[in-house]
Amino acid sequence: MLLRLNVADDHPLHEQVAGAIRRAIAEGECAPGDRLPPARDLSQALGVNVNTVLRGLRALRDEGVLEFRRGRGVTVARAADERAALLDRVRDVVADAARLGYGKDDIIDMIRGIP
C-alpha cells in the first residue's frame, strides 16, 4: 500500500493519513479483511510520528472503516470500501457547500427536504 501525505496541505496530518487510507480502500489497494501494516511501519513510510498514524487509524475505526483486533492487528472492515467511498463523497459535498457559504446544518436541511 503506497500512501503519500502533502505537508503543504492545511489539513492536519492525522486527517491526511485517514484520507490516504480511505482512498487506498476506495481504489481497491486494500480489500475488506486485508490487514494493514503496523502503525510504526506506516509512520516511518510517511515520515510522521506514530501517534499521528494511530490517531488517523482510530478515526477510521470510529467511522467503521477499520477494525482493531487483538493479536490480528488492524484490518479493513467488511463493506469498508463502499463506506469509505461514500464518506469521501460526503466530505466533498461539505467542502463544496462551505465554499458556497453553506454550513453543515444547511446541508442537513437540504437532505431532509429530498423526497
Coordinates of C-alpha atoms in Angstrom, one line a residue, residues 37-109:
P37 CA 0.9 -2.7 8.1
P38 CA 1.7 -1.9 11.7
A39 CA 1.4 1.8 12.7
R40 CA 5.1 2.0 13.3
D41 CA 5.8 0.9 9.7
L42 CA 3.2 3.4 8.3
S43 CA 4.7 6.2 10.4
Q44 CA 8.2 5.5 9.1
A45 CA 7.0 5.3 5.5
L46 CA 5.1 8.5 5.8
G47 CA 7.7 10.4 7.8
V48 CA 5.3 11.3 10.6
N49 CA 5.0 10.4 14.3
V50 CA 3.5 7.0 15.2
N51 CA 0.9 8.8 17.3
T52 CA -0.3 10.8 14.2
V53 CA -0.8 7.5 12.4
L54 CA -2.6 6.0 15.4
R55 CA -4.9 9.0 15.6
G56 CA -5.8 8.6 11.9
L57 CA -6.4 4.8 12.3
R58 CA -8.6 5.4 15.4
A59 CA -10.7 7.9 13.3
L60 CA -11.2 5.3 10.7
R61 CA -12.1 2.7 13.3
D62 CA -14.7 5.1 14.7
E63 CA -16.1 5.5 11.2
G64 CA -16.4 1.8 10.8
V65 CA -13.8 1.6 8.0
L66 CA -11.2 -0.3 10.1
E67 CA -11.4 -3.0 12.8
F68 CA -8.8 -3.3 15.6
R69 CA -8.4 -7.0 16.6
R70 CA -6.2 -8.0 19.5
G71 CA -3.5 -10.3 18.1
R72 CA -4.6 -9.7 14.5
G73 CA -3.7 -6.0 14.1
V74 CA -5.8 -3.6 12.1
T75 CA -7.9 -4.9 9.3
V76 CA -10.2 -3.4 6.7
A77 CA -13.8 -3.8 7.8
R78 CA -16.4 -5.6 5.6
A79 CA -18.1 -3.2 3.2
A80 CA -15.4 -0.6 4.2
D81 CA -14.7 0.2 0.5
E82 CA -18.3 1.3 -0.1
R83 CA -18.4 3.3 3.2
A84 CA -15.0 4.9 2.5
A85 CA -16.1 6.0 -1.0
L86 CA -19.4 7.4 0.4
L87 CA -17.6 9.3 3.2
D88 CA -15.2 10.8 0.6
R89 CA -18.2 12.0 -1.4
V90 CA -19.9 13.4 1.7
R91 CA -16.7 15.3 2.6
D92 CA -16.6 16.7 -1.0
V93 CA -20.2 17.9 -0.6
V94 CA -19.4 19.6 2.7
A95 CA -16.4 21.3 1.2
D96 CA -18.4 22.5 -1.8
A97 CA -21.1 23.7 0.4
A98 CA -18.7 25.6 2.7
R99 CA -17.2 27.2 -0.4
L100 CA -20.7 28.4 -1.3
G101 CA -21.4 29.7 2.2
Y102 CA -23.5 26.9 3.5
G103 CA -22.9 25.1 6.8
K104 CA -23.4 21.6 7.9
D105 CA -26.9 22.4 9.3
D106 CA -27.9 23.8 5.9
I107 CA -26.8 20.6 4.2
I108 CA -28.8 18.5 6.7
D109 CA -31.8 20.6 6.0

